[in-house]
PDB file of C-alpha atoms in Angstrom:
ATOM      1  CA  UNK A   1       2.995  18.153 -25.022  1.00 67.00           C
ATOM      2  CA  UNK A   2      -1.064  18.256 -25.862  1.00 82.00           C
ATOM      3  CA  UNK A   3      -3.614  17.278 -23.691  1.00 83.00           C
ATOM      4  CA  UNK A   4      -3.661  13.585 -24.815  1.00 86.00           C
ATOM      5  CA  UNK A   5      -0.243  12.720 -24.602  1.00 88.00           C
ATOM      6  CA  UNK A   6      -0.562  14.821 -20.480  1.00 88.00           C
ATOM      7  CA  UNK A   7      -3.553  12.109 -19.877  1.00 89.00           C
ATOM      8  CA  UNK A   8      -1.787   9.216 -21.252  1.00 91.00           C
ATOM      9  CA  UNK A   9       1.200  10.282 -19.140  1.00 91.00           C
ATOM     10  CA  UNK A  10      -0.595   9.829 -15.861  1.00 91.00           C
ATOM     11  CA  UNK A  11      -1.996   6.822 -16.472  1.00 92.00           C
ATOM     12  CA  UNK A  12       1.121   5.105 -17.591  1.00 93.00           C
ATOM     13  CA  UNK A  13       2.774   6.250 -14.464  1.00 92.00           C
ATOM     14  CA  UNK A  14       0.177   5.026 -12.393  1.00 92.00           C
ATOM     15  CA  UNK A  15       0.064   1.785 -13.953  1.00 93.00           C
ATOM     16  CA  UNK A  16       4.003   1.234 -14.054  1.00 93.00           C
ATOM     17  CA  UNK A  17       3.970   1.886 -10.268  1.00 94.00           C
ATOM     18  CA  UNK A  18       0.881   0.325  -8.878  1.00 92.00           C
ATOM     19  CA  UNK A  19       1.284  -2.726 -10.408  1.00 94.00           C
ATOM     20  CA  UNK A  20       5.386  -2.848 -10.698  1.00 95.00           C
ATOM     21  CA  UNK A  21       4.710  -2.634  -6.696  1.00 94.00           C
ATOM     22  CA  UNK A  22       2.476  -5.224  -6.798  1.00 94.00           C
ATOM     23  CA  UNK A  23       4.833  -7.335  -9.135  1.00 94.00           C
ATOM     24  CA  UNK A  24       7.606  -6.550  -6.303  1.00 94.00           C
ATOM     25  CA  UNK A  25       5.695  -7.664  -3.889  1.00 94.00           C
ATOM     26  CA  UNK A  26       4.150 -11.526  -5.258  1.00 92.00           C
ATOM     27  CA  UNK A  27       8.598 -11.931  -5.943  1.00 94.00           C
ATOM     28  CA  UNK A  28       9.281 -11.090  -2.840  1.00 92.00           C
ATOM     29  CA  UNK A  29       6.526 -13.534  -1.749  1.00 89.00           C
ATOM     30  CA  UNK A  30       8.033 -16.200  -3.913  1.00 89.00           C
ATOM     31  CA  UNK A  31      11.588 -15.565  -2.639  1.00 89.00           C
ATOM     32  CA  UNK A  32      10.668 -15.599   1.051  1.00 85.00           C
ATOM     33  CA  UNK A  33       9.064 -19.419   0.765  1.00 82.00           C
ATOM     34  CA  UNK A  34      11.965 -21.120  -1.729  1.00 85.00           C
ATOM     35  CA  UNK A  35      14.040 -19.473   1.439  1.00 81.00           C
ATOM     36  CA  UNK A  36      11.698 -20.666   3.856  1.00 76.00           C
ATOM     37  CA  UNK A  37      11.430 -24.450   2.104  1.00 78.00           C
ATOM     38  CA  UNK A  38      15.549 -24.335   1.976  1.00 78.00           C
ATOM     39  CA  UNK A  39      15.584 -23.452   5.868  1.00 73.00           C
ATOM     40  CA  UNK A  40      12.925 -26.236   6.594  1.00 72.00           C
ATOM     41  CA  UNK A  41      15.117 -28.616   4.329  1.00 74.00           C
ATOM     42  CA  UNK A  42      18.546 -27.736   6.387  1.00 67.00           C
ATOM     43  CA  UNK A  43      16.258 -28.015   9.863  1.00 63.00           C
ATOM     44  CA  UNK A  44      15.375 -31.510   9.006  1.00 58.00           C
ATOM     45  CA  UNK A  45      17.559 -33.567   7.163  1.00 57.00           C
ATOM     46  CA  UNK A  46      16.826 -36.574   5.602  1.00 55.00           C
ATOM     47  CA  UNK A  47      18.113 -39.349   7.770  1.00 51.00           C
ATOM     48  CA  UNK A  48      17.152 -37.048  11.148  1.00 52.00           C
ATOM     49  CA  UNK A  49      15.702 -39.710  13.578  1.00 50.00           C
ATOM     50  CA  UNK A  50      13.999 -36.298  15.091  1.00 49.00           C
ATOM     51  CA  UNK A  51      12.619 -35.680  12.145  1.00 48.00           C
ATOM     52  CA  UNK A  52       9.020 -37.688  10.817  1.00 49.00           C
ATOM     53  CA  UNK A  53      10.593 -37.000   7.177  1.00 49.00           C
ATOM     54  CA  UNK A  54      12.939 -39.962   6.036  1.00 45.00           C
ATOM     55  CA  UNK A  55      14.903 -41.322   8.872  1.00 44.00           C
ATOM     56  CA  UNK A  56      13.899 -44.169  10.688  1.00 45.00           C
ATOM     57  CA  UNK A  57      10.160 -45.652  10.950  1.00 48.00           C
ATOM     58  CA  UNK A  58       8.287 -44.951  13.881  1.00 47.00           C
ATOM     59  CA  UNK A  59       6.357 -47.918  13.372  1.00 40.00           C
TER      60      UNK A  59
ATOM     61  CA  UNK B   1      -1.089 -20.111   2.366  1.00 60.00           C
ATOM     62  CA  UNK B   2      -3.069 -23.213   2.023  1.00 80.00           C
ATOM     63  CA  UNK B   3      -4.967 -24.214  -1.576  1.00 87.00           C
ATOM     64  CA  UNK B   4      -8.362 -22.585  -1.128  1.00 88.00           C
ATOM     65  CA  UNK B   5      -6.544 -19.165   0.405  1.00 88.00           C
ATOM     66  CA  UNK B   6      -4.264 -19.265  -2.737  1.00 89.00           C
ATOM     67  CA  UNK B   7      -7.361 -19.952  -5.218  1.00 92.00           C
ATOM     68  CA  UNK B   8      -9.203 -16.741  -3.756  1.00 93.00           C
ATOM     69  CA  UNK B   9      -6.414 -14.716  -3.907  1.00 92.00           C
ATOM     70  CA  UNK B  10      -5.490 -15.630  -7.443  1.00 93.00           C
ATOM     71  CA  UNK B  11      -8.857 -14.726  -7.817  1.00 95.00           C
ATOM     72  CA  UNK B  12      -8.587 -11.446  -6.572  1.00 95.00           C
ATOM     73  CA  UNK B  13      -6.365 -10.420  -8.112  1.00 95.00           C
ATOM     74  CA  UNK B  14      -7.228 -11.596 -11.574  1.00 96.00           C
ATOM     75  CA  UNK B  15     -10.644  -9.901 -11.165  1.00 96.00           C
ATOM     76  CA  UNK B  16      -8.981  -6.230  -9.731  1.00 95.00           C
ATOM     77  CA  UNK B  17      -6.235  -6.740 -13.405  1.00 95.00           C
ATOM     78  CA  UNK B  18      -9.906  -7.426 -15.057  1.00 96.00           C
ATOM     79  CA  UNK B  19     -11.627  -4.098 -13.912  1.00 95.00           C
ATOM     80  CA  UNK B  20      -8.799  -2.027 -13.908  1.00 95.00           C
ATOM     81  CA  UNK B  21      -8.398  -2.328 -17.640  1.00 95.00           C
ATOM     82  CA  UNK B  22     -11.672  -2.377 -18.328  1.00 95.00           C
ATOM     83  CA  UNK B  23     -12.024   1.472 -16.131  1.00 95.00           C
ATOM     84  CA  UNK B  24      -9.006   2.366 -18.349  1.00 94.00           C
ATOM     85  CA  UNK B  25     -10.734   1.298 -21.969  1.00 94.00           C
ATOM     86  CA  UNK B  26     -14.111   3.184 -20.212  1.00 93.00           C
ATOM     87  CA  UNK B  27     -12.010   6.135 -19.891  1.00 92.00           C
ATOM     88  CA  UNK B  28     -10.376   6.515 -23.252  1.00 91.00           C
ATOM     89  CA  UNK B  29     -12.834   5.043 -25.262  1.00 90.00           C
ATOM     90  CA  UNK B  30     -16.510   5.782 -23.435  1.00 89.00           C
ATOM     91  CA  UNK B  31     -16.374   8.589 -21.174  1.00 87.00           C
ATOM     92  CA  UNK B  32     -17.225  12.065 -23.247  1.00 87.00           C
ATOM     93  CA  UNK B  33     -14.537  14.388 -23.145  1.00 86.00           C
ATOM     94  CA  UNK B  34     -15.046  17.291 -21.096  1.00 83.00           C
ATOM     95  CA  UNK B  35     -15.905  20.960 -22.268  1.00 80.00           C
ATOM     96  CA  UNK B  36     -13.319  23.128 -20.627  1.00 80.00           C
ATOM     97  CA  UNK B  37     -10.399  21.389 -20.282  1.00 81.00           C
ATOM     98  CA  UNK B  38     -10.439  18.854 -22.692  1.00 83.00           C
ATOM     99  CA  UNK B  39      -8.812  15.528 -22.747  1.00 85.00           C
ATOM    100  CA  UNK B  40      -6.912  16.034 -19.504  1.00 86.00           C
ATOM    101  CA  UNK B  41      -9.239  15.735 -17.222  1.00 88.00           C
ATOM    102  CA  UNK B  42      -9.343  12.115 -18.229  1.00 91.00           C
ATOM    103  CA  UNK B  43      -6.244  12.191 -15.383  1.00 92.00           C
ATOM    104  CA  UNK B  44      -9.095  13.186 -12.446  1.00 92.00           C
ATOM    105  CA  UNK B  45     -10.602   9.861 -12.861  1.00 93.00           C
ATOM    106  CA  UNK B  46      -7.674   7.990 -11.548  1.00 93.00           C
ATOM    107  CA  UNK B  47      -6.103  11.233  -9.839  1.00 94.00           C
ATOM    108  CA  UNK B  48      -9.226  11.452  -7.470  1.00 94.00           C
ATOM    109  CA  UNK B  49      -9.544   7.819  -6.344  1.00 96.00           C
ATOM    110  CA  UNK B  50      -6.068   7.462  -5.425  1.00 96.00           C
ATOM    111  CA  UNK B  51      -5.861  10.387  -4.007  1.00 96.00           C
ATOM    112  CA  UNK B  52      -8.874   9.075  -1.310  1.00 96.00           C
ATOM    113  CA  UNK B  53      -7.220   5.660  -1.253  1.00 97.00           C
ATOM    114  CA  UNK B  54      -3.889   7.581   0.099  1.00 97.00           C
ATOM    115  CA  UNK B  55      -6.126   9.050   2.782  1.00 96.00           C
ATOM    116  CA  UNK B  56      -7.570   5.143   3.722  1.00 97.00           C
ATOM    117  CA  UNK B  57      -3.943   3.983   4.035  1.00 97.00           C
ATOM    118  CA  UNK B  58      -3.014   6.707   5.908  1.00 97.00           C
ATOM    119  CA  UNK B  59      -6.164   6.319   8.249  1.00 97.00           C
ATOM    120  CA  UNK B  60      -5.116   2.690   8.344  1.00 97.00           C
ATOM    121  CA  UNK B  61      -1.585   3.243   9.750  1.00 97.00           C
ATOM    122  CA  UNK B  62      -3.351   5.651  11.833  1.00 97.00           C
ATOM    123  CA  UNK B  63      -5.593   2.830  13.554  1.00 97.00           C
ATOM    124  CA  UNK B  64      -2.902   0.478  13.578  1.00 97.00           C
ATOM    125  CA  UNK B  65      -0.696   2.926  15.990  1.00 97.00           C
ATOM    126  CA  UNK B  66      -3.572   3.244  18.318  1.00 97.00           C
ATOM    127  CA  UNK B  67      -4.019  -0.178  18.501  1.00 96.00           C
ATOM    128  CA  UNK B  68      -0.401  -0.905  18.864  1.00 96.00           C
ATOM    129  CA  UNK B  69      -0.133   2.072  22.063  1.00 95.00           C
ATOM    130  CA  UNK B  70      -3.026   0.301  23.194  1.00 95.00           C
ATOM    131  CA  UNK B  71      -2.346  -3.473  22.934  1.00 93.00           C
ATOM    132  CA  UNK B  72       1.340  -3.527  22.584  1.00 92.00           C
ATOM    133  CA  UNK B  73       0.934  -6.284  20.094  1.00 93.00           C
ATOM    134  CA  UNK B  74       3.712  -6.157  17.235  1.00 94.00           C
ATOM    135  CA  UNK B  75       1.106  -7.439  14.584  1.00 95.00           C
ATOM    136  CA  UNK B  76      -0.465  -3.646  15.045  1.00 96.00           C
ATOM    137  CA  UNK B  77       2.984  -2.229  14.366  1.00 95.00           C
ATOM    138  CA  UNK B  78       3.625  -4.785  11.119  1.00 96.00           C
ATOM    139  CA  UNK B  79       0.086  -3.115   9.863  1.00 97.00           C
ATOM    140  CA  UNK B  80       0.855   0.291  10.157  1.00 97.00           C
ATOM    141  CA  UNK B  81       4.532  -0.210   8.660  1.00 96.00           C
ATOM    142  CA  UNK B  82       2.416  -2.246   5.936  1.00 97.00           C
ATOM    143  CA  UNK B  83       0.106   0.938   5.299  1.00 97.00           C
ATOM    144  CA  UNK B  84       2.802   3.369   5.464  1.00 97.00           C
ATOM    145  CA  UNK B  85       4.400   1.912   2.730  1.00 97.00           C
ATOM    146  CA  UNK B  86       1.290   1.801   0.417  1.00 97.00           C
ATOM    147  CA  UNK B  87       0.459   5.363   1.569  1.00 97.00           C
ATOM    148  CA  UNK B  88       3.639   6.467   0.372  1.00 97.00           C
ATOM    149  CA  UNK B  89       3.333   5.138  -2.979  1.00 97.00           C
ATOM    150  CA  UNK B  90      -0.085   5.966  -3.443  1.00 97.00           C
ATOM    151  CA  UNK B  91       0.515   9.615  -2.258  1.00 96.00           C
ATOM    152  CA  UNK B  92       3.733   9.733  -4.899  1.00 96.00           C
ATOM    153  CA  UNK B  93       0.977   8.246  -7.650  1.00 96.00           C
ATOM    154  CA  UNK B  94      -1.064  11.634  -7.065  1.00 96.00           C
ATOM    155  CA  UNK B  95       1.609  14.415  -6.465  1.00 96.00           C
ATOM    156  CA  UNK B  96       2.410  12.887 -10.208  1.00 95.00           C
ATOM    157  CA  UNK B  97      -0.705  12.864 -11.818  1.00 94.00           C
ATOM    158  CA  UNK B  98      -1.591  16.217 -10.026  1.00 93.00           C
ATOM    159  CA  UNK B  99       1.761  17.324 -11.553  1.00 93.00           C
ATOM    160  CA  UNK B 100       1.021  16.348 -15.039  1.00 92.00           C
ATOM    161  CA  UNK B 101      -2.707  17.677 -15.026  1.00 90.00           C
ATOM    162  CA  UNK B 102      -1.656  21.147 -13.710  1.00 90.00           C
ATOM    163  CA  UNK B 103       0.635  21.304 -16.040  1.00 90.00           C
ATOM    164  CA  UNK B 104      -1.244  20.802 -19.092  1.00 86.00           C
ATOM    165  CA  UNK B 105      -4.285  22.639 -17.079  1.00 83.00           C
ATOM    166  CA  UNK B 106      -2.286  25.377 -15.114  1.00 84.00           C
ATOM    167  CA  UNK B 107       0.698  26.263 -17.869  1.00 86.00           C
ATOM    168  CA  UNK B 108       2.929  24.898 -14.467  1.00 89.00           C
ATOM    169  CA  UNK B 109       4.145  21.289 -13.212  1.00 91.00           C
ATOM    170  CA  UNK B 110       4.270  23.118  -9.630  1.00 91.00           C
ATOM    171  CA  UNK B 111       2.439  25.679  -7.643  1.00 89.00           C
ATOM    172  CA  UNK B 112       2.644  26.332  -3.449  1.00 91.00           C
ATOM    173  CA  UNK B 113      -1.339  26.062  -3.431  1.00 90.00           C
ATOM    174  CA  UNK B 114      -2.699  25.103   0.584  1.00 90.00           C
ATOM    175  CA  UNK B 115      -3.778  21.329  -1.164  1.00 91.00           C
ATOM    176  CA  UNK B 116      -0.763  20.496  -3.338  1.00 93.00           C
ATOM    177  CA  UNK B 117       2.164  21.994  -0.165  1.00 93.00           C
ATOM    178  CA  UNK B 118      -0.023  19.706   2.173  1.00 94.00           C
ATOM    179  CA  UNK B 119      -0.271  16.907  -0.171  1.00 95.00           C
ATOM    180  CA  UNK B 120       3.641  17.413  -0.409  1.00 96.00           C
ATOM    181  CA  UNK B 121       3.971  17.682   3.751  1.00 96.00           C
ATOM    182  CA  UNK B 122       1.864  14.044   3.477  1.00 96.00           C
ATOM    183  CA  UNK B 123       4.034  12.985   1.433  1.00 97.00           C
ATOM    184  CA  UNK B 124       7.136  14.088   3.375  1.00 97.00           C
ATOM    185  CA  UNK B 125       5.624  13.059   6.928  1.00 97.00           C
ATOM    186  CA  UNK B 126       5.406   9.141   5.569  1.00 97.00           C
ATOM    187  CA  UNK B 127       8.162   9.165   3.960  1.00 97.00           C
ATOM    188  CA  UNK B 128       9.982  10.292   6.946  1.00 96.00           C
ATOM    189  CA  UNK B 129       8.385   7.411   8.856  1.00 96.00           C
ATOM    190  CA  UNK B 130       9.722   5.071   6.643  1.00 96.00           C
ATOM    191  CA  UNK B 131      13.360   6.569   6.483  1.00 96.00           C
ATOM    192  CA  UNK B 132      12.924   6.462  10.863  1.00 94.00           C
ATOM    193  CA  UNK B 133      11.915   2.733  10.912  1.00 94.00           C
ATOM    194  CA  UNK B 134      15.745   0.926  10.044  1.00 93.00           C
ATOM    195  CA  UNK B 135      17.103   3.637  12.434  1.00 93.00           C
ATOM    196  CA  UNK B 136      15.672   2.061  15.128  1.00 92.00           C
ATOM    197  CA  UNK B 137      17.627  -1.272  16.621  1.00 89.00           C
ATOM    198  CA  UNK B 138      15.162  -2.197  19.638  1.00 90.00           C
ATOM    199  CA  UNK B 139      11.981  -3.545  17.961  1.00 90.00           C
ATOM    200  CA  UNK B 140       9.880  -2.308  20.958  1.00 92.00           C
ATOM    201  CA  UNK B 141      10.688   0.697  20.386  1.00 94.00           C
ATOM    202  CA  UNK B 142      10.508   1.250  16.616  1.00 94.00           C
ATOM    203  CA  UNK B 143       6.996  -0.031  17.184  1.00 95.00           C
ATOM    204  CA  UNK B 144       6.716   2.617  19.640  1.00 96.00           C
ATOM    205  CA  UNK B 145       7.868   5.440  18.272  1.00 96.00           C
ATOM    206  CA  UNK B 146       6.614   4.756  14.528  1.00 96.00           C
ATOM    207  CA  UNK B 147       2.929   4.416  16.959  1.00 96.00           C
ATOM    208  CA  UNK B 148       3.329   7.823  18.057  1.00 96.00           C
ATOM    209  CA  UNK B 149       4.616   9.272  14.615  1.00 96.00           C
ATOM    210  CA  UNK B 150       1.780   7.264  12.934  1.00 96.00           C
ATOM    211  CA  UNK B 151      -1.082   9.185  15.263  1.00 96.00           C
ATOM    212  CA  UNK B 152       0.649  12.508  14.718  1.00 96.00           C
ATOM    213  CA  UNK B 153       1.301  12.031  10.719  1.00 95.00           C
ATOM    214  CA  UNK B 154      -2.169  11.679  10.348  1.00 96.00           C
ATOM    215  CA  UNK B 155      -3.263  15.062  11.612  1.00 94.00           C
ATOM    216  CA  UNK B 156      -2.162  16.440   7.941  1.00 93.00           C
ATOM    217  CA  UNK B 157      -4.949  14.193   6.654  1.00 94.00           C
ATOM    218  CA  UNK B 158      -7.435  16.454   7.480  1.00 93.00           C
ATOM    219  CA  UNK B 159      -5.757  19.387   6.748  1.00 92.00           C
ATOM    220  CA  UNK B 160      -5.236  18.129   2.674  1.00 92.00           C
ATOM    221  CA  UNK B 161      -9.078  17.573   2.868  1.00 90.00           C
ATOM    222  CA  UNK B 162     -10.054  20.686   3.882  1.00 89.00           C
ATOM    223  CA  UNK B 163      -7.649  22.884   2.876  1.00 85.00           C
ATOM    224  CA  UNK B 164      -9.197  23.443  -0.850  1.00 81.00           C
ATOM    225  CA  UNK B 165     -12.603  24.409   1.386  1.00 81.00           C
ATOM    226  CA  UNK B 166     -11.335  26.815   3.828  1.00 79.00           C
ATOM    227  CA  UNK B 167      -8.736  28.288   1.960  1.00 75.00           C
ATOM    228  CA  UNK B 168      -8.527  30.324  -1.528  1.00 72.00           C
ATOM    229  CA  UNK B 169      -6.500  27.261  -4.003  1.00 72.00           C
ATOM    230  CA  UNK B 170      -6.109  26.984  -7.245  1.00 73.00           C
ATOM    231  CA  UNK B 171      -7.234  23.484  -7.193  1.00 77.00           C
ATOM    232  CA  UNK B 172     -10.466  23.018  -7.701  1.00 74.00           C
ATOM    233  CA  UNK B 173     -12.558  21.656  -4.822  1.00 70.00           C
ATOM    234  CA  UNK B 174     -15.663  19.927  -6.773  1.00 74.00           C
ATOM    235  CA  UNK B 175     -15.966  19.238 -10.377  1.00 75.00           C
ATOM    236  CA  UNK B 176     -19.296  19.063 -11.364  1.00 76.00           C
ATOM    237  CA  UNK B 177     -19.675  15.739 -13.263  1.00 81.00           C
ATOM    238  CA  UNK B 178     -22.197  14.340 -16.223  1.00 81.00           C
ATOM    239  CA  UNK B 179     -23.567  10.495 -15.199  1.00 87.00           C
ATOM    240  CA  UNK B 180     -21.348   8.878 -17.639  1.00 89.00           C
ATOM    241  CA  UNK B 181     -18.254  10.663 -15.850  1.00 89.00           C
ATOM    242  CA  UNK B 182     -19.585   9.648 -12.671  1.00 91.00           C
ATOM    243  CA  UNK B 183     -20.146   6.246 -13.739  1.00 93.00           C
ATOM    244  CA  UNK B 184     -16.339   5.777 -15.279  1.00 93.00           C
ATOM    245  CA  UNK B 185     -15.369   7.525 -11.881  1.00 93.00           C
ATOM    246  CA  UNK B 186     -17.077   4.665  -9.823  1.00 94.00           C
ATOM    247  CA  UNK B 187     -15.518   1.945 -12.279  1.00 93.00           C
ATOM    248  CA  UNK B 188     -11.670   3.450 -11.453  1.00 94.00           C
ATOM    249  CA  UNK B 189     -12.644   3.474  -7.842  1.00 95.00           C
ATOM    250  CA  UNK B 190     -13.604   0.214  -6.930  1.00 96.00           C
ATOM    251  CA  UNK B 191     -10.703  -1.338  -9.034  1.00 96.00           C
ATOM    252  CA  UNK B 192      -8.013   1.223  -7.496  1.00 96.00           C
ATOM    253  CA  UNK B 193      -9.397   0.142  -3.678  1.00 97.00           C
ATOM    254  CA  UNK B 194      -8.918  -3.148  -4.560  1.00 96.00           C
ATOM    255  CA  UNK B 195      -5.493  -3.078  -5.776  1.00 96.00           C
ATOM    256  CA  UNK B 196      -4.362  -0.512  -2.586  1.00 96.00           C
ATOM    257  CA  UNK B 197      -6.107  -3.372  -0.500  1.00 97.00           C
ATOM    258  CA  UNK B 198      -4.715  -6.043  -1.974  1.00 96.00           C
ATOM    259  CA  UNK B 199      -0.969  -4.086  -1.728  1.00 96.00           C
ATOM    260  CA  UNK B 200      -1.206  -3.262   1.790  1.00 97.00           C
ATOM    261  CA  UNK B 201      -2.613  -7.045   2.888  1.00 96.00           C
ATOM    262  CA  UNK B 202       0.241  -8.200   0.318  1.00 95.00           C
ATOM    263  CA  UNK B 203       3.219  -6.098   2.395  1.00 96.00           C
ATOM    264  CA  UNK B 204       1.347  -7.221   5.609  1.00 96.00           C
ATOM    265  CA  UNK B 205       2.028 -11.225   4.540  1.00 94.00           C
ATOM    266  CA  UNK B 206       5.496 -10.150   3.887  1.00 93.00           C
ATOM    267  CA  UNK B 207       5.842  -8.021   6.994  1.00 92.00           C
ATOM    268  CA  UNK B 208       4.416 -11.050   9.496  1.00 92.00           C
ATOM    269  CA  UNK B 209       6.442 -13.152   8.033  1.00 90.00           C
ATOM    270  CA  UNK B 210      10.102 -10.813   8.481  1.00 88.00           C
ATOM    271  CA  UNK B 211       9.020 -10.319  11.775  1.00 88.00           C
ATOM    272  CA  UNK B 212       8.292 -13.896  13.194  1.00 87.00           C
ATOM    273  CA  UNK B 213      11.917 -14.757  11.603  1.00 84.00           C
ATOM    274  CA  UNK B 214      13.387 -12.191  13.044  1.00 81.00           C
ATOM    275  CA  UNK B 215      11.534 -13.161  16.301  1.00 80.00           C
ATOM    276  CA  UNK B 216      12.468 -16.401  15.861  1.00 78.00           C
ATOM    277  CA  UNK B 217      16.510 -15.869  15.062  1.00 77.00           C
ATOM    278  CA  UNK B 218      16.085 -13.309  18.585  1.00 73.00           C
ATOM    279  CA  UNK B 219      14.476 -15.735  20.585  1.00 65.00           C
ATOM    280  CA  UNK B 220      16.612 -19.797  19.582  1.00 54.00           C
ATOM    281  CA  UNK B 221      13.956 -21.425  22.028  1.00 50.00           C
ATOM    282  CA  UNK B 222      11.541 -20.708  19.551  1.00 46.00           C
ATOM    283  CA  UNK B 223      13.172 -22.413  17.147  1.00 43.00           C
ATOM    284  CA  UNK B 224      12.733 -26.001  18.109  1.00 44.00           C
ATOM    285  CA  UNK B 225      13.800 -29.341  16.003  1.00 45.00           C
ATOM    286  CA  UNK B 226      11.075 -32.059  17.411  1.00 47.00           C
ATOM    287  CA  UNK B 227      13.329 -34.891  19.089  1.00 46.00           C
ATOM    288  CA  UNK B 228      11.849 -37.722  20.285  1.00 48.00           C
ATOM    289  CA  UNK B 229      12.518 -38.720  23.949  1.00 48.00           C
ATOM    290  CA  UNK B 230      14.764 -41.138  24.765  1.00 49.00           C
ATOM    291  CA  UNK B 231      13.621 -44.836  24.519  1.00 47.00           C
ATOM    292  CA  UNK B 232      10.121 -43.328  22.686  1.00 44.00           C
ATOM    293  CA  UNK B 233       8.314 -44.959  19.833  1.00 45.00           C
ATOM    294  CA  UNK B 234      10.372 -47.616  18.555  1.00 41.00           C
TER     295      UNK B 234
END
């Protein structure tokens, strides 16, 4: 391997993992609030007269 | 995250993407080669400022445990988990690059030097922290023995520094550098802080936001559905 292809090496590597964590990381993100807007949909469902969304009017 | 939070981090991390590649194209296409070694040592200029940003993540899990001995809070322990994490990778990013350049500079991918078998015991010690974490059900103490393992890790820290100073190593401890090398050194550094900044505050989001569920699913009074009293508004 020369010199060049040693130097290119290292910064490929870096790359790949610094921002392939970073990339993990912002899906992760993205996973955790569809999950958390599913949860909040199950914990109030339309029609809930707890619930301000749907349901009956308060007015 | 509300609108203006998301805006500034979008932000962010467009402009740490911007000067990233632009250090990289400095490197390869600016920076003079140097004498000696040749085009290798074009590996220092991301080698070197990871290698200090392992250190700052290290030093931040290292805070983070005192604070959590101190305070008890579990927001200290989410940190220093956070930071662990990011140290680890970072400190895997060097023993790499470190690997490649000594081969190419050395004739070796691997020598038992004082600063490359302390990197390695870094390396090792967080690592280890993270493999301890999941073994430990009670979240009061995970927090407190990953505090106690966090102060202690961090005692190699010094020991990578200084080891190249106080001890005969084939690793070189200064490399004297020509102003355009310094400046492409300064361009990789800022962008390379940025991006372990913006990892560890990234895992931290994450980390909060496991731990309140998991808080939450613990502790069902938390988790509360409004109802209205009886006979209320109408």
């Amino acid at each position: 391997m020369s010199a060049t292809t040693h130097a290119v090496a290292a910064y490929a590597v870096t790359i790949l993992l610094l921002w392939g964590y970073a990339a993990t990381l912002w899906l992760s993100a993205r996973r955790q609030k569809t999950n958390d807007n599913q949860d909040n949909a199950g914990k109030y469902p339309q029609g809930n007269p707890g619930s301000n969304r749907g349901g009956s009017d308060p007015s | 995250m509300n609108t203006l939070k998301k805006k500034i981090w979008t932000a962010y991390w467009l402009a740490t993407a911007a000067m990233f590649a632009a250090a990289v194209a400095m490197v390869f296409a600016w920076t003079p080669t140097e004498a000696t070694m040749g085009t290798v040592q074009k590996v220092f200029y991301l080698h070197m400022p990871v290698a200090i940003n392992t250190f700052l993540a290290c030093m931040v899990t290292f805070i983070a445990s005192i604070g959590y001995l101190w305070q008890r809070r579990q927001v200290w322990d989410d940190l220093a988990a956070s930071s662990a994490k990011v140290a680890v990778l970072l400190c895997s990013i060097v023993l790499l690059t470190g690997m490649i350049w000594g081969h190419s500079a050395w004739g070796q991918w691997w020598t038992w030097s004082p600063r490359l078998t302390f990197s390695l015991v870094l390396w090792l010690l967080y690592v280890a922290y993270l493999v301890i974490r999941p073994s430990i059900e009670s979240r009061q103490r995970r927090a407190l023995v990953s505090s106690v393992y966090g102060v202690v890790a961090f005692l190699d820290v010094p020991l990578v520094y200084l080891s190249v100073k106080l001890m005969p190593d084939i690793h070189p401890s200064s490399i004297a550098l020509a102003p355009e090398m310094k400046l492409t050194l300064l361009s990789c550094f800022v962008p390379v802080t940025m991006l372990a900044a913006g990892l560890i505050a990234a895992r931290f989001h994450l980390q909060r936001a496991e731990t309140l569920s998991m808080q939450e699913a613990d502790d069902p009074s938390l988790d509360v559905i409004p109802v209205r009293p009886a006979g209320g508004l109408t």
